[in-house]
Coordinates of C-alpha atoms and ligand atoms in Angstrom, one line a residue:
X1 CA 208.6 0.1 -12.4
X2 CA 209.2 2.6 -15.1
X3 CA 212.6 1.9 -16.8
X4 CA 214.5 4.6 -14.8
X5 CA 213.5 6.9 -12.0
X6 CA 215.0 10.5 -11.6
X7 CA 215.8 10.8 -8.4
X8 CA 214.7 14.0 -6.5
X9 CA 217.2 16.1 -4.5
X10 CA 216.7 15.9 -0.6
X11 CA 216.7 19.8 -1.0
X12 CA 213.9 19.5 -3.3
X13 CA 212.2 16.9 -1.4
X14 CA 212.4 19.2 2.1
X15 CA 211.0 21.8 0.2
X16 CA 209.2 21.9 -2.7
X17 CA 208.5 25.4 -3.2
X18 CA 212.2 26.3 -3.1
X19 CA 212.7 25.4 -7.0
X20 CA 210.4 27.8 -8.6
X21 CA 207.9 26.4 -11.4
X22 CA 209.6 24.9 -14.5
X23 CA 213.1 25.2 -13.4
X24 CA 215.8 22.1 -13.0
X25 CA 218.0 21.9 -10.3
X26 CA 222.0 22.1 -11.4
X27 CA 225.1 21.3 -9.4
X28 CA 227.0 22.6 -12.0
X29 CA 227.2 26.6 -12.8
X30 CA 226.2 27.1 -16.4
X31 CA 228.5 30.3 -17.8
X32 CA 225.7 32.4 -19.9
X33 CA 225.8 36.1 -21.2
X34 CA 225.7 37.8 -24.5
X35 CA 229.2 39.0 -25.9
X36 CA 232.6 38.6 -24.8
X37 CA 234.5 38.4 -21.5
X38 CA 236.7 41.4 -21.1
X39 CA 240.4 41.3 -19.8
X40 CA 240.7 44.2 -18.0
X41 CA 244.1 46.3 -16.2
X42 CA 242.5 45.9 -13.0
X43 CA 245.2 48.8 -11.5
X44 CA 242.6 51.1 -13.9
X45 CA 239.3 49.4 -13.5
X46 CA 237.3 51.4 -11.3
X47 CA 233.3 51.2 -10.1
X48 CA 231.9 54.5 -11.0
X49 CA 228.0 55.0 -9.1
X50 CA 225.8 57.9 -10.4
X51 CA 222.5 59.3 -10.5
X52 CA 220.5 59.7 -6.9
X53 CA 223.0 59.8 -4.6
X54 CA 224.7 62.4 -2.5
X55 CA 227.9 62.7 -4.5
X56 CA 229.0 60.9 -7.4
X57 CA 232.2 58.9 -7.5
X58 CA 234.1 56.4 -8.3
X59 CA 236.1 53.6 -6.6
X60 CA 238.7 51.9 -7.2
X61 CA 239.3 47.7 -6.6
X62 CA 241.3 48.6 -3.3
X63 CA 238.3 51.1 -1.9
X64 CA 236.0 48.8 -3.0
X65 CA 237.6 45.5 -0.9
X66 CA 237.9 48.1 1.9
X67 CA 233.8 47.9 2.1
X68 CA 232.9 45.5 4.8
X69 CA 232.8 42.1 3.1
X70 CA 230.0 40.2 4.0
X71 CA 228.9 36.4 2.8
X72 CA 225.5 35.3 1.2
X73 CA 224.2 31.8 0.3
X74 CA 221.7 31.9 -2.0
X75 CA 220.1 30.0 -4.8
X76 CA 220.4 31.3 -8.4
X77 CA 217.4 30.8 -11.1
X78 CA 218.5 31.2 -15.1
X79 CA 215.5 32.1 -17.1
X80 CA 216.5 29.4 -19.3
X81 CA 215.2 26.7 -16.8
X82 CA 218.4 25.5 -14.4
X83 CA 218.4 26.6 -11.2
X84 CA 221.4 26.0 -8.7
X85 CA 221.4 26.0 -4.9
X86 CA 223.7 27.4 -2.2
X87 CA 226.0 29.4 -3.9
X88 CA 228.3 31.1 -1.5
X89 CA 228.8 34.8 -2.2
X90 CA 231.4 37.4 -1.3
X91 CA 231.3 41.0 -1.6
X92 CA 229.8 44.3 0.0
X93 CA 225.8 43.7 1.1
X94 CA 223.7 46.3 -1.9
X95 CA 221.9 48.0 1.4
X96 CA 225.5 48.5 3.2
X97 CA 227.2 49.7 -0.2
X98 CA 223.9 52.2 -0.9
X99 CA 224.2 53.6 2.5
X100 CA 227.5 54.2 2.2
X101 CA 227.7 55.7 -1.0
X102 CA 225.0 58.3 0.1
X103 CA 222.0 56.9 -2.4
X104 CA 219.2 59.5 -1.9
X105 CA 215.4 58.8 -0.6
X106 CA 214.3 60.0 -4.5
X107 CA 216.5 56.5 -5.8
X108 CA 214.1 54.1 -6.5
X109 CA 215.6 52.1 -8.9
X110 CA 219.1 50.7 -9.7
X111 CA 220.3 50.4 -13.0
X112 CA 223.8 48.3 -13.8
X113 CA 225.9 49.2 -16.3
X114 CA 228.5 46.5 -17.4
X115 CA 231.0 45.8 -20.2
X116 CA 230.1 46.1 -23.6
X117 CA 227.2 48.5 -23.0
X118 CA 225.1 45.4 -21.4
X119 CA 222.5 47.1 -18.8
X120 CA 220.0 45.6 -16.1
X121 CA 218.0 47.6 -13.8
X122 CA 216.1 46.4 -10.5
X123 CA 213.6 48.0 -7.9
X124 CA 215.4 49.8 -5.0
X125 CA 213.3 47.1 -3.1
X126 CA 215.3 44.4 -4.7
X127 CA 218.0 45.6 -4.5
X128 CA 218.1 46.3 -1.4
X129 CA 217.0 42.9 -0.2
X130 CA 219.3 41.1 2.9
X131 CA 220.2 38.6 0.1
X132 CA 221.6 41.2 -2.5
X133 CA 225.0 42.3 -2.9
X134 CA 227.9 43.0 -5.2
X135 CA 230.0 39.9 -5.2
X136 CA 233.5 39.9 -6.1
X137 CA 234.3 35.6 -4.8
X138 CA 232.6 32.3 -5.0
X139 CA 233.6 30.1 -2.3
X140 CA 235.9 32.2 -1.4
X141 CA 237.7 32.3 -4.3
X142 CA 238.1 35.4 -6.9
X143 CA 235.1 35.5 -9.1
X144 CA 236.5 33.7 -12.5
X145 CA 236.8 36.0 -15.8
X146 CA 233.6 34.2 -17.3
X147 CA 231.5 34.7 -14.1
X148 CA 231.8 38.4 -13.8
X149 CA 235.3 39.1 -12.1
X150 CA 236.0 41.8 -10.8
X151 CA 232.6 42.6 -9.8
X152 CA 229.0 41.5 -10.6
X153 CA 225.5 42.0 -9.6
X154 CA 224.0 39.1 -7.1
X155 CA 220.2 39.5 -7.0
X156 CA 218.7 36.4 -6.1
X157 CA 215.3 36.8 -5.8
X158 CA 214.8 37.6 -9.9
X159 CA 216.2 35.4 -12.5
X160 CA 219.6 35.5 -13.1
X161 CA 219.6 37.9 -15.6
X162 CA 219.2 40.4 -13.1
X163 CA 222.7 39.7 -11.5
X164 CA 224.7 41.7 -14.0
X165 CA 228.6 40.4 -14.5
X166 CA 231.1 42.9 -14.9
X167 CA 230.1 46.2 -13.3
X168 CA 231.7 49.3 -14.7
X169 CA 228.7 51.9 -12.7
X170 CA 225.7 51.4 -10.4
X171 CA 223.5 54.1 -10.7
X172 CA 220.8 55.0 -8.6
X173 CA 217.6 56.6 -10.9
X174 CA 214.5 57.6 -9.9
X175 CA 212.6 56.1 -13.2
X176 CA 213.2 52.6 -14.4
X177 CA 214.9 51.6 -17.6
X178 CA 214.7 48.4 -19.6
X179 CA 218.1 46.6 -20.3
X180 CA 219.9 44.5 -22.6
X181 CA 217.5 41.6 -22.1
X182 CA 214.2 43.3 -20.9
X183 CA 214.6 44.7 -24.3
X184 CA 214.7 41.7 -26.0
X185 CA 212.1 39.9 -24.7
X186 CA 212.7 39.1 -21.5
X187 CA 210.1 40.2 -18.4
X188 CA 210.9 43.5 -16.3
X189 CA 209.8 41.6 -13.2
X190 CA 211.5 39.0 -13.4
X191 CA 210.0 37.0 -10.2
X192 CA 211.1 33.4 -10.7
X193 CA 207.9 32.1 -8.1
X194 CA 205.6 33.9 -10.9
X195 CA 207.2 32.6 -14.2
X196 CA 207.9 36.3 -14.9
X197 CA 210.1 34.8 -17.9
X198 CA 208.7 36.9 -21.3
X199 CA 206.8 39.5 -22.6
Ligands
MTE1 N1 227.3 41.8 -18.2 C1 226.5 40.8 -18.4 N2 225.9 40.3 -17.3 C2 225.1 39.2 -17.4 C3 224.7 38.7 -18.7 C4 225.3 39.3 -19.8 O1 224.9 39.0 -21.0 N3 226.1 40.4 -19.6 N4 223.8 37.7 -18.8 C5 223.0 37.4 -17.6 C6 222.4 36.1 -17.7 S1 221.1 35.9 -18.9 C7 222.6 35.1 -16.8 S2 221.7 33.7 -16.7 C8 223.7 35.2 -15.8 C9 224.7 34.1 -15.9 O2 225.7 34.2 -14.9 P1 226.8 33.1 -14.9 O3 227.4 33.0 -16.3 O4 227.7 33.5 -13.8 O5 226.1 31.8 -14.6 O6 224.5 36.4 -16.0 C10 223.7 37.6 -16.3 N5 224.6 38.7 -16.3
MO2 MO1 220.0 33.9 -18.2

């Protein structure tokens, strides 16, 4: 016998390829970004979107809980090796919310911009995946102030970086851009099944 045995989650067990290579499963959820956590007067915050869409805009916390709230469970992979499973998201589906805001055919990219200047962008693809949404509650509660509330990014089939906290604008772009961590070092692609996690 060795002289202890890390037990494997039945999860795991069941299915092996749904922790993606190098990554280690947490039940607890890790708080990680660069910067601070802003307090904001949520009677002025309001979710500009821009670029390829019919009209630009900007909505306000009450037009944006108006949206048709849907619910996603999905697994979340940090670049920094934990992984955690079944995380229950609410907010407005990203293909719902891009319909509805009028996104053009020529939008094939989406870039999030987010407090303090901090910037992500994703394939329209990814974006628009069943699984991808803005969130704006965890288990049905309010997102907390350190996981993104009001509003962040949930894109759960790149590394977590991807799922930018604190939306100020989505904007829909027909050329990609590299963010706050692309441009540090981070890859563009981001696949977690791939080990897309550097340059
Ligand atoms: N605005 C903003 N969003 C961000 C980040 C950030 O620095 N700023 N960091 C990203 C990274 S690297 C990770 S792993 C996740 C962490 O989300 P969590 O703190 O809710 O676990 O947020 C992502 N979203
Ligand atoms: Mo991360």
């Amino acid at each position: 016998m060795p002289p202890f045995t890390r037990r494997v989650d039945p999860r795991v067990a069941a299915d092996p390829a749904r922790l993606p290579p190098g990554q280690v499963l947490t039940g607890k959820w890790p708080v990680l970004h660069y910067g601070g956590v802003p307090r904001y007067d949520l009677d002025r915050w309001r979710l500009r979107v821009l670029g390829e869409v019919e009209a630009e805009r900007s909505l306000g916390l009450a037009e944006l809980h108006a949206l048709p709230e849907t619910e996603v469970v999905c697994d979340i992979h940090c670049v920094t090796t934990w992984s955690r499973f079944d995380n229950r998201f609410q907010g407005v589906g990203f293909a719902e919310f891009a319909q509805r805001m009028g996104m053009r055919p020529t939008a094939r990219f989406v870039e999030f911009h987010c407090f303090q200047g901090f910037t992500t962008t994703v394939p329209i693809a990814t974006a628009l995946d069943p699984q991808a949404l803005l969130a704006w509650a965890h288990d049905g509660e309010p997102l907390s102030p350190e996981h993104g509330h009001p509003l962040r990014a949930v894109m759960p089939r790149r590394y977590f970086w991807k799922s930018a906290k604190w939306l100020e604008a989505v904007e829909f772009r027909t050329e990609d851009r590299l963010g706050f961590w692309e441009r540090n070092g981070y890859n563009n692609a981001a696949d977690p099944w791939r080990e897309e996690r550097y340059w």
